[in-house]
Amino acid sequence: MESRDCGIDPITRMQGKESFLSCFQQFLSAGKAKGYVLLYFNIRSFRYYNILYGRKAGDEVLRYLAGLIRKTNPGDLSGRFGGDNFVTVTDRQDIAGMVQSVCFDFNTQYAASTMMLKAGVLRLDERNDAANCCELAKLACDAIRDTADNYRFYDQDLSRASRKVAYILQNMNRALHEGWIHVYYQPVIRTVNNTLCSTEALVRWIDPEHGMLSPGEFIPILEEHQQITRLDLHVLEEVCQTLRTRLDQGQFTVPVSINLSRLDFTSCDIFQEVEDCVKKYHLDRQLLKIEITESIVMRDPQLLKQKMAAFRRAGYEIWMDDFGSGYSSLNVLQTFEFDEIKLDMMFLHHFDEKAKRIIRSIISMAKQMQLETLAEGVETEEQYAFLRDSGCEKVQGYYFSPPVPPEKLDAMYRNKPEEIEPAGFSQYYSSVGRVSFITDQPMSILDYDGKKIHLLYANRKHAEVWNQLGINRDNWQDELFNSCDSYLSLEVRRAFEKLEPDGEAVPMEFNIYGSFISLRARMLAKQQGHALISIDGLNLYRREMSDTENRDYIFHVLFALYDEVYLIHLNDCHFEVIKAGANQASISREWRRQSWQLNPAYAAELYIQKEDRAAYVDFMNPQMLKEKMKNGDLNSITRMFRTLTADGTYAWCLHTIQLVPGTDLAVYSSQDVSELKEQFFPDGKER
């Protein structure tokens, strides 16, 4: 087939696009296309070669490829469609061999570069539209863009795909107007409290003809054909409208993250679009989170940097989606400011030990950079437990729920307020991000609401500390921390009241069932009467110490913790003063007269308010203490009594008697707890 000089490309001396199409259309109209094929060539990464080596070197590449095509198809109709796109029509029988030969020669010539030649092949047969033929051949070429294949024929699969593309593009407006586009919401769970803390807005196209179209089917098409922004703005509007409706109707409301594409930043002022929508529905900016993928940032970094800065200045959080799935994630984190990174579990493929090490490293790095982490694609209990124990703050995935319509989300959490993070507590719980969960030391996270202590998280080492003390019941935290009969509950509260948000860790030491625990407590945040506290714990009872050393150490700890400390010898009912406290002078004077013999009635008359004396005598009954030891019950005995202070008034004090295992000794201590009395007995009556 002879070509006519209908207009020549100045670089390659081939037909230009318009001249090629004109000649090609005449050829098709003549009805002679049977047995011919159209080849569409494209050079991958040519743009970067041009940038690196300059336009002159790029032109040499184009001329070299034009020469290969002429050499392989002399006399056939060929043309350059601009850029790095070439077409040729041929009736060669060994099409596959010919294409492989051209690609091999080109790729060998430029093996040192990242360029690769790809080709789409279309059998012409009875086709009669030149422009359509070129589009179909290009579609075949684009289908292998990111594969190792050199060529692909346009086949039935691509035919169905091309019809789907045409359908999506032609029906986009109708889908928006007639409600075929739906916004689904996928729950995001905060690991430290296992509650719903936000959702991600994900779009679904439910088509009357094709059924459910997955985002992977239509979003790339809309992006390629510059229509994605219309969809993103539609989602933005619907999300804001839904949030406003929920707020007005008093329904539970959590923040929603929306995904923005690269074209949103180039085809419109996306920041102003978001601002206008948020103001239109009178929403707090914290209710809307902005998700941006790594690939978006790298395509146009300067523009993105300005827009992202505008979002963050206005108070929006920016999340980096698909962290780790590209090649430049660390560069992106160094250049741009994010509030959270989303780790897609799918990029790890296999959840093995190597994958776990990678995830731990990412989480550790994020904490050092003060970034929150969210793992998406979580599908199993094993993955969730690992992520929680590694300190990943949030998770989402099919293990919890697939994306669902808003009405189904409502049904999932209806009448379950305990499974929804309270409004206004997002920053409160986010402060857990400052705590490293990857540690060999015992650690736990507590929520203290001023009345009750709630254990949110405890690692394995922390549980081992309690197990060493023989405390392994399910309700141990309530028994130790929240029982009004436990002296530890008052001790811990007194210590917690002294903590300040973001303050230094405060060391604490407690006597628990005859053993001594050293804790380091740090307040992470305070919100609406709640305090979030991290705890490091260690059992300090040292078995390698001698009995004398152990006893001296214990007394040293007791001296620091309590206002008064005495050692009672139960065999002969005499006692030693370890720390006399406020009544030191009278104790030395009065008890010398008693030869340091335990006399509960006498002690009650001297130091206990009249109304409490009878109860105090029962509490201090030596026979009762002996029986307790005989029965092997090592629990401490604790009661509150109004006790004489140095200024002559009475204050509520916690009195504790702790039997020393393996001896006939008991440690008796007291401390002022008047400021905490009201927490347990607001009506003033003990129970």
Short mmCIF file of N, CA and C in Angstrom, two decimals, residues 25-156:
data_model
loop_
_atom_site.label_atom_id
_atom_site.label_comp_id
_atom_site.label_asym_id
_atom_site.label_seq_id
_atom_site.Cartn_x
_atom_site.Cartn_y
_atom_site.Cartn_z
N GLN A 25 -8.31 6.87 6.26
CA GLN A 25 -9.75 6.81 6.05
C GLN A 25 -10.07 6.47 4.59
N GLN A 26 -9.32 7.04 3.67
CA GLN A 26 -9.53 6.72 2.25
C GLN A 26 -9.27 5.24 1.98
N PHE A 27 -8.24 4.71 2.65
CA PHE A 27 -7.90 3.29 2.48
C PHE A 27 -9.03 2.39 3.00
N LEU A 28 -9.57 2.74 4.17
CA LEU A 28 -10.66 1.93 4.74
C LEU A 28 -11.92 2.02 3.89
N SER A 29 -12.20 3.23 3.42
CA SER A 29 -13.41 3.43 2.63
C SER A 29 -13.36 2.68 1.31
N ALA A 30 -12.17 2.39 0.83
CA ALA A 30 -12.03 1.66 -0.43
C ALA A 30 -12.33 0.18 -0.26
N GLY A 31 -12.50 -0.27 0.98
CA GLY A 31 -12.87 -1.66 1.25
C GLY A 31 -11.76 -2.66 1.05
N LYS A 32 -10.51 -2.23 1.22
CA LYS A 32 -9.37 -3.12 0.98
C LYS A 32 -8.62 -3.49 2.26
N ALA A 33 -9.28 -3.30 3.44
CA ALA A 33 -8.55 -3.44 4.70
C ALA A 33 -8.46 -4.88 5.18
N LYS A 34 -9.19 -5.82 4.58
CA LYS A 34 -9.17 -7.19 5.06
C LYS A 34 -7.76 -7.76 4.98
N GLY A 35 -7.30 -8.36 6.09
CA GLY A 35 -5.96 -8.93 6.14
C GLY A 35 -4.92 -7.96 6.64
N TYR A 36 -5.29 -6.68 6.80
CA TYR A 36 -4.34 -5.68 7.31
C TYR A 36 -4.51 -5.52 8.83
N VAL A 37 -3.47 -5.00 9.45
CA VAL A 37 -3.52 -4.64 10.87
C VAL A 37 -2.99 -3.23 11.04
N LEU A 38 -3.44 -2.60 12.11
CA LEU A 38 -2.93 -1.28 12.49
C LEU A 38 -2.07 -1.46 13.74
N LEU A 39 -0.85 -0.95 13.71
CA LEU A 39 0.05 -0.99 14.86
C LEU A 39 0.15 0.40 15.48
N TYR A 40 0.04 0.45 16.79
CA TYR A 40 0.14 1.73 17.51
C TYR A 40 1.30 1.59 18.49
N PHE A 41 2.38 2.36 18.27
CA PHE A 41 3.58 2.30 19.10
C PHE A 41 3.61 3.48 20.08
N ASN A 42 4.10 3.17 21.30
CA ASN A 42 4.27 4.23 22.31
C ASN A 42 5.55 3.95 23.09
N ILE A 43 6.32 5.01 23.37
CA ILE A 43 7.58 4.86 24.12
C ILE A 43 7.32 5.20 25.59
N ARG A 44 7.40 4.21 26.46
CA ARG A 44 7.21 4.44 27.89
C ARG A 44 8.42 5.18 28.46
N SER A 45 8.16 6.19 29.30
CA SER A 45 9.19 7.00 29.99
C SER A 45 9.96 7.92 29.05
N PHE A 46 9.42 8.13 27.84
CA PHE A 46 10.11 9.05 26.92
C PHE A 46 10.17 10.46 27.49
N ARG A 47 9.13 10.86 28.19
CA ARG A 47 9.07 12.22 28.76
C ARG A 47 10.26 12.48 29.67
N TYR A 48 10.59 11.48 30.51
CA TYR A 48 11.68 11.68 31.46
C TYR A 48 13.04 11.67 30.75
N TYR A 49 13.14 10.88 29.69
CA TYR A 49 14.37 10.89 28.88
C TYR A 49 14.57 12.27 28.27
N ASN A 50 13.49 12.83 27.77
CA ASN A 50 13.54 14.16 27.16
C ASN A 50 13.98 15.21 28.19
N ILE A 51 13.44 15.10 29.41
CA ILE A 51 13.80 16.06 30.45
C ILE A 51 15.26 15.92 30.84
N LEU A 52 15.72 14.66 30.93
CA LEU A 52 17.08 14.39 31.41
C LEU A 52 18.14 14.78 30.38
N TYR A 53 17.88 14.45 29.11
CA TYR A 53 18.92 14.64 28.09
C TYR A 53 18.64 15.79 27.12
N GLY A 54 17.46 16.38 27.19
CA GLY A 54 17.15 17.51 26.33
C GLY A 54 16.37 17.12 25.09
N ARG A 55 15.74 18.14 24.50
CA ARG A 55 14.88 17.90 23.34
C ARG A 55 15.65 17.36 22.14
N LYS A 56 16.88 17.82 21.95
CA LYS A 56 17.65 17.37 20.80
C LYS A 56 17.88 15.87 20.86
N ALA A 57 18.26 15.37 22.04
CA ALA A 57 18.46 13.93 22.20
C ALA A 57 17.13 13.19 22.04
N GLY A 58 16.04 13.80 22.52
CA GLY A 58 14.73 13.19 22.37
C GLY A 58 14.33 13.06 20.91
N ASP A 59 14.64 14.07 20.13
CA ASP A 59 14.33 14.02 18.70
C ASP A 59 15.10 12.89 18.02
N GLU A 60 16.33 12.64 18.46
CA GLU A 60 17.11 11.54 17.89
C GLU A 60 16.42 10.20 18.17
N VAL A 61 15.83 10.07 19.35
CA VAL A 61 15.09 8.85 19.69
C VAL A 61 13.92 8.67 18.73
N LEU A 62 13.18 9.75 18.50
CA LEU A 62 12.02 9.68 17.60
C LEU A 62 12.46 9.30 16.19
N ARG A 63 13.56 9.86 15.72
CA ARG A 63 14.03 9.54 14.37
C ARG A 63 14.50 8.09 14.29
N TYR A 64 15.11 7.60 15.36
CA TYR A 64 15.56 6.21 15.36
C TYR A 64 14.37 5.25 15.26
N LEU A 65 13.30 5.53 16.01
CA LEU A 65 12.12 4.67 15.95
C LEU A 65 11.45 4.76 14.58
N ALA A 66 11.38 5.95 14.02
CA ALA A 66 10.79 6.10 12.68
C ALA A 66 11.56 5.28 11.66
N GLY A 67 12.90 5.25 11.82
CA GLY A 67 13.72 4.45 10.90
C GLY A 67 13.46 2.97 11.04
N LEU A 68 13.26 2.49 12.29
CA LEU A 68 12.96 1.08 12.50
C LEU A 68 11.64 0.70 11.82
N ILE A 69 10.63 1.58 11.95
CA ILE A 69 9.32 1.29 11.36
C ILE A 69 9.41 1.25 9.84
N ARG A 70 10.15 2.20 9.25
CA ARG A 70 10.31 2.22 7.79
C ARG A 70 11.05 0.97 7.31
N LYS A 71 12.08 0.61 8.08
CA LYS A 71 12.89 -0.54 7.69
C LYS A 71 12.07 -1.82 7.71
N THR A 72 11.17 -1.91 8.69
CA THR A 72 10.37 -3.13 8.85
C THR A 72 9.20 -3.14 7.87
N ASN A 73 8.61 -1.95 7.60
CA ASN A 73 7.42 -1.85 6.75
C ASN A 73 7.67 -0.86 5.61
N PRO A 74 8.60 -1.14 4.75
CA PRO A 74 8.85 -0.17 3.67
C PRO A 74 7.64 -0.04 2.76
N GLY A 75 7.29 1.19 2.45
CA GLY A 75 6.17 1.45 1.54
C GLY A 75 4.82 1.46 2.19
N ASP A 76 4.69 0.99 3.49
CA ASP A 76 3.39 1.00 4.16
C ASP A 76 3.07 2.38 4.69
N LEU A 77 1.77 2.61 4.94
CA LEU A 77 1.32 3.88 5.47
C LEU A 77 1.71 3.98 6.95
N SER A 78 2.50 4.97 7.27
CA SER A 78 2.96 5.17 8.65
C SER A 78 2.86 6.63 9.01
N GLY A 79 2.81 6.91 10.30
CA GLY A 79 2.71 8.30 10.72
C GLY A 79 3.08 8.47 12.19
N ARG A 80 3.33 9.72 12.53
CA ARG A 80 3.60 10.08 13.93
C ARG A 80 2.43 10.92 14.42
N PHE A 81 1.86 10.50 15.57
CA PHE A 81 0.70 11.18 16.13
C PHE A 81 1.10 12.27 17.13
N GLY A 82 2.31 12.70 17.07
CA GLY A 82 2.78 13.69 18.02
C GLY A 82 3.40 13.01 19.23
N GLY A 83 4.27 13.70 19.95
CA GLY A 83 4.91 13.11 21.12
C GLY A 83 5.68 11.87 20.74
N ASP A 84 5.43 10.78 21.46
CA ASP A 84 6.15 9.52 21.22
C ASP A 84 5.20 8.44 20.71
N ASN A 85 4.16 8.84 19.97
CA ASN A 85 3.15 7.90 19.48
C ASN A 85 3.27 7.77 17.96
N PHE A 86 3.39 6.51 17.50
CA PHE A 86 3.55 6.23 16.08
C PHE A 86 2.51 5.18 15.65
N VAL A 87 2.10 5.24 14.36
CA VAL A 87 1.16 4.27 13.81
C VAL A 87 1.65 3.80 12.45
N THR A 88 1.28 2.57 12.16
CA THR A 88 1.60 2.05 10.83
C THR A 88 0.58 0.98 10.46
N VAL A 89 0.28 0.90 9.16
CA VAL A 89 -0.67 -0.10 8.64
C VAL A 89 0.10 -1.08 7.77
N THR A 90 -0.12 -2.38 8.00
CA THR A 90 0.65 -3.37 7.25
C THR A 90 -0.17 -4.63 7.05
N ASP A 91 0.19 -5.42 6.01
CA ASP A 91 -0.44 -6.72 5.79
C ASP A 91 0.56 -7.84 6.00
N ARG A 92 1.64 -7.54 6.76
CA ARG A 92 2.62 -8.58 7.07
C ARG A 92 1.95 -9.74 7.78
N GLN A 93 2.32 -10.96 7.43
CA GLN A 93 1.70 -12.14 8.03
C GLN A 93 2.29 -12.47 9.41
N ASP A 94 3.57 -12.23 9.57
CA ASP A 94 4.22 -12.54 10.85
C ASP A 94 4.21 -11.30 11.75
N ILE A 95 3.00 -10.86 12.10
CA ILE A 95 2.85 -9.62 12.88
C ILE A 95 3.60 -9.70 14.21
N ALA A 96 3.42 -10.80 14.92
CA ALA A 96 4.06 -10.92 16.23
C ALA A 96 5.57 -10.82 16.10
N GLY A 97 6.14 -11.51 15.12
CA GLY A 97 7.58 -11.47 14.94
C GLY A 97 8.07 -10.08 14.56
N MET A 98 7.31 -9.41 13.71
CA MET A 98 7.70 -8.07 13.28
C MET A 98 7.70 -7.09 14.45
N VAL A 99 6.62 -7.15 15.25
CA VAL A 99 6.53 -6.23 16.39
C VAL A 99 7.63 -6.52 17.40
N GLN A 100 7.87 -7.80 17.67
CA GLN A 100 8.93 -8.17 18.61
C GLN A 100 10.28 -7.67 18.12
N SER A 101 10.50 -7.73 16.81
CA SER A 101 11.77 -7.29 16.24
C SER A 101 11.97 -5.79 16.44
N VAL A 102 10.92 -4.99 16.17
CA VAL A 102 11.02 -3.53 16.35
C VAL A 102 11.27 -3.20 17.83
N CYS A 103 10.50 -3.85 18.70
CA CYS A 103 10.64 -3.56 20.14
C CYS A 103 12.01 -3.99 20.65
N PHE A 104 12.49 -5.16 20.18
CA PHE A 104 13.79 -5.64 20.63
C PHE A 104 14.90 -4.68 20.22
N ASP A 105 14.88 -4.26 18.96
CA ASP A 105 15.92 -3.34 18.48
C ASP A 105 15.90 -2.03 19.26
N PHE A 106 14.70 -1.50 19.47
CA PHE A 106 14.60 -0.22 20.19
C PHE A 106 15.05 -0.37 21.64
N ASN A 107 14.54 -1.38 22.31
CA ASN A 107 14.86 -1.55 23.73
C ASN A 107 16.34 -1.87 23.94
N THR A 108 16.94 -2.56 22.98
CA THR A 108 18.38 -2.84 23.07
C THR A 108 19.18 -1.57 22.88
N GLN A 109 18.77 -0.74 21.93
CA GLN A 109 19.48 0.52 21.66
C GLN A 109 19.48 1.42 22.89
N TYR A 110 18.37 1.42 23.64
CA TYR A 110 18.25 2.34 24.79
C TYR A 110 18.14 1.56 26.11
N ALA A 111 18.90 0.46 26.17
CA ALA A 111 18.86 -0.39 27.37
C ALA A 111 19.33 0.36 28.61
N ALA A 112 20.21 1.35 28.45
CA ALA A 112 20.73 2.10 29.61
C ALA A 112 19.70 3.05 30.19
N SER A 113 18.63 3.33 29.45
CA SER A 113 17.58 4.23 29.94
C SER A 113 16.43 3.41 30.51
N THR A 114 15.42 4.09 30.99
CA THR A 114 14.23 3.39 31.49
C THR A 114 13.16 3.27 30.42
N MET A 115 13.47 3.69 29.19
CA MET A 115 12.46 3.67 28.12
C MET A 115 12.21 2.24 27.64
N MET A 116 10.94 1.99 27.28
CA MET A 116 10.56 0.72 26.67
C MET A 116 9.51 0.99 25.61
N LEU A 117 9.60 0.25 24.51
CA LEU A 117 8.64 0.42 23.42
C LEU A 117 7.50 -0.57 23.58
N LYS A 118 6.27 -0.07 23.49
CA LYS A 118 5.08 -0.89 23.58
C LYS A 118 4.27 -0.74 22.28
N ALA A 119 3.48 -1.78 21.98
CA ALA A 119 2.69 -1.72 20.74
C ALA A 119 1.32 -2.35 20.96
N GLY A 120 0.29 -1.69 20.40
CA GLY A 120 -1.05 -2.24 20.35
C GLY A 120 -1.37 -2.65 18.93
N VAL A 121 -2.01 -3.81 18.75
CA VAL A 121 -2.26 -4.36 17.42
C VAL A 121 -3.76 -4.53 17.22
N LEU A 122 -4.29 -3.96 16.11
CA LEU A 122 -5.71 -4.06 15.80
C LEU A 122 -5.89 -4.68 14.42
N ARG A 123 -6.63 -5.79 14.31
CA ARG A 123 -6.98 -6.37 13.01
C ARG A 123 -8.09 -5.52 12.40
N LEU A 124 -7.88 -5.05 11.17
CA LEU A 124 -8.80 -4.09 10.57
C LEU A 124 -10.06 -4.77 10.02
N ASP A 125 -9.93 -5.87 9.32
CA ASP A 125 -11.08 -6.60 8.79
C ASP A 125 -12.08 -5.66 8.11
N GLU A 126 -13.30 -5.56 8.65
CA GLU A 126 -14.33 -4.77 8.00
C GLU A 126 -14.49 -3.38 8.61
N ARG A 127 -13.54 -2.94 9.40
CA ARG A 127 -13.67 -1.64 10.06
C ARG A 127 -13.57 -0.52 9.03
N ASN A 128 -14.28 0.59 9.32
CA ASN A 128 -14.31 1.67 8.32
C ASN A 128 -14.15 3.06 8.92
N ASP A 129 -13.80 3.17 10.22
CA ASP A 129 -13.62 4.49 10.85
C ASP A 129 -12.17 4.61 11.29
N ALA A 130 -11.41 5.48 10.63
CA ALA A 130 -9.97 5.61 10.88
C ALA A 130 -9.68 6.04 12.31
N ALA A 131 -10.37 7.06 12.79
CA ALA A 131 -10.10 7.58 14.13
C ALA A 131 -10.41 6.53 15.19
N ASN A 132 -11.52 5.79 14.99
CA ASN A 132 -11.89 4.76 15.95
C ASN A 132 -10.87 3.63 15.96
N CYS A 133 -10.36 3.26 14.80
CA CYS A 133 -9.34 2.21 14.73
C CYS A 133 -8.10 2.62 15.53
N CYS A 134 -7.70 3.87 15.38
CA CYS A 134 -6.51 4.35 16.10
C CYS A 134 -6.75 4.33 17.62
N GLU A 135 -7.96 4.68 18.05
CA GLU A 135 -8.29 4.67 19.48
C GLU A 135 -8.23 3.24 20.03
N LEU A 136 -8.74 2.27 19.26
CA LEU A 136 -8.75 0.89 19.74
C LEU A 136 -7.33 0.32 19.80
N ALA A 137 -6.51 0.63 18.81
CA ALA A 137 -5.12 0.17 18.84
C ALA A 137 -4.37 0.80 20.02
N LYS A 138 -4.66 2.06 20.28
CA LYS A 138 -4.04 2.74 21.43
C LYS A 138 -4.49 2.09 22.74
N LEU A 139 -5.76 1.69 22.80
CA LEU A 139 -6.28 1.04 24.00
C LEU A 139 -5.51 -0.25 24.27
N ALA A 140 -5.23 -1.01 23.22
CA ALA A 140 -4.45 -2.23 23.38
C ALA A 140 -3.04 -1.92 23.86
N CYS A 141 -2.45 -0.86 23.34
CA CYS A 141 -1.11 -0.44 23.76
C CYS A 141 -1.11 0.00 25.22
N ASP A 142 -2.09 0.78 25.61
CA ASP A 142 -2.17 1.29 26.99
C ASP A 142 -2.40 0.16 27.99
N ALA A 143 -3.04 -0.93 27.54
CA ALA A 143 -3.36 -2.03 28.45
C ALA A 143 -2.12 -2.72 28.99
N ILE A 144 -0.97 -2.58 28.28
CA ILE A 144 0.27 -3.22 28.74
C ILE A 144 1.28 -2.16 29.22
N ARG A 145 0.77 -0.99 29.54
CA ARG A 145 1.64 0.13 29.93
C ARG A 145 2.57 -0.25 31.08
N ASP A 146 2.02 -0.90 32.09
CA ASP A 146 2.81 -1.20 33.29
C ASP A 146 3.13 -2.68 33.43
N THR A 147 3.23 -3.37 32.28
CA THR A 147 3.59 -4.78 32.30
C THR A 147 4.91 -4.98 31.57
N ALA A 148 5.40 -6.21 31.59
CA ALA A 148 6.64 -6.53 30.88
C ALA A 148 6.39 -6.89 29.42
N ASP A 149 5.12 -6.96 29.01
CA ASP A 149 4.79 -7.33 27.63
C ASP A 149 5.16 -6.21 26.67
N ASN A 150 5.56 -6.60 25.44
CA ASN A 150 5.91 -5.62 24.41
C ASN A 150 4.71 -5.24 23.55
N TYR A 151 3.75 -6.16 23.39
CA TYR A 151 2.62 -5.85 22.51
C TYR A 151 1.38 -6.59 23.00
N ARG A 152 0.22 -6.14 22.51
CA ARG A 152 -1.04 -6.83 22.79
C ARG A 152 -2.00 -6.58 21.65
N PHE A 153 -2.74 -7.62 21.28
CA PHE A 153 -3.78 -7.49 20.27
C PHE A 153 -5.05 -6.95 20.93
N TYR A 154 -5.78 -6.18 20.19
CA TYR A 154 -7.11 -5.78 20.63
C TYR A 154 -8.02 -6.99 20.49
N ASP A 155 -8.59 -7.48 21.64
CA ASP A 155 -9.37 -8.70 21.62
C ASP A 155 -10.74 -8.48 22.26
N GLN A 156 -11.46 -9.58 22.50
CA GLN A 156 -12.81 -9.48 23.05
C GLN A 156 -12.81 -8.85 24.45
#
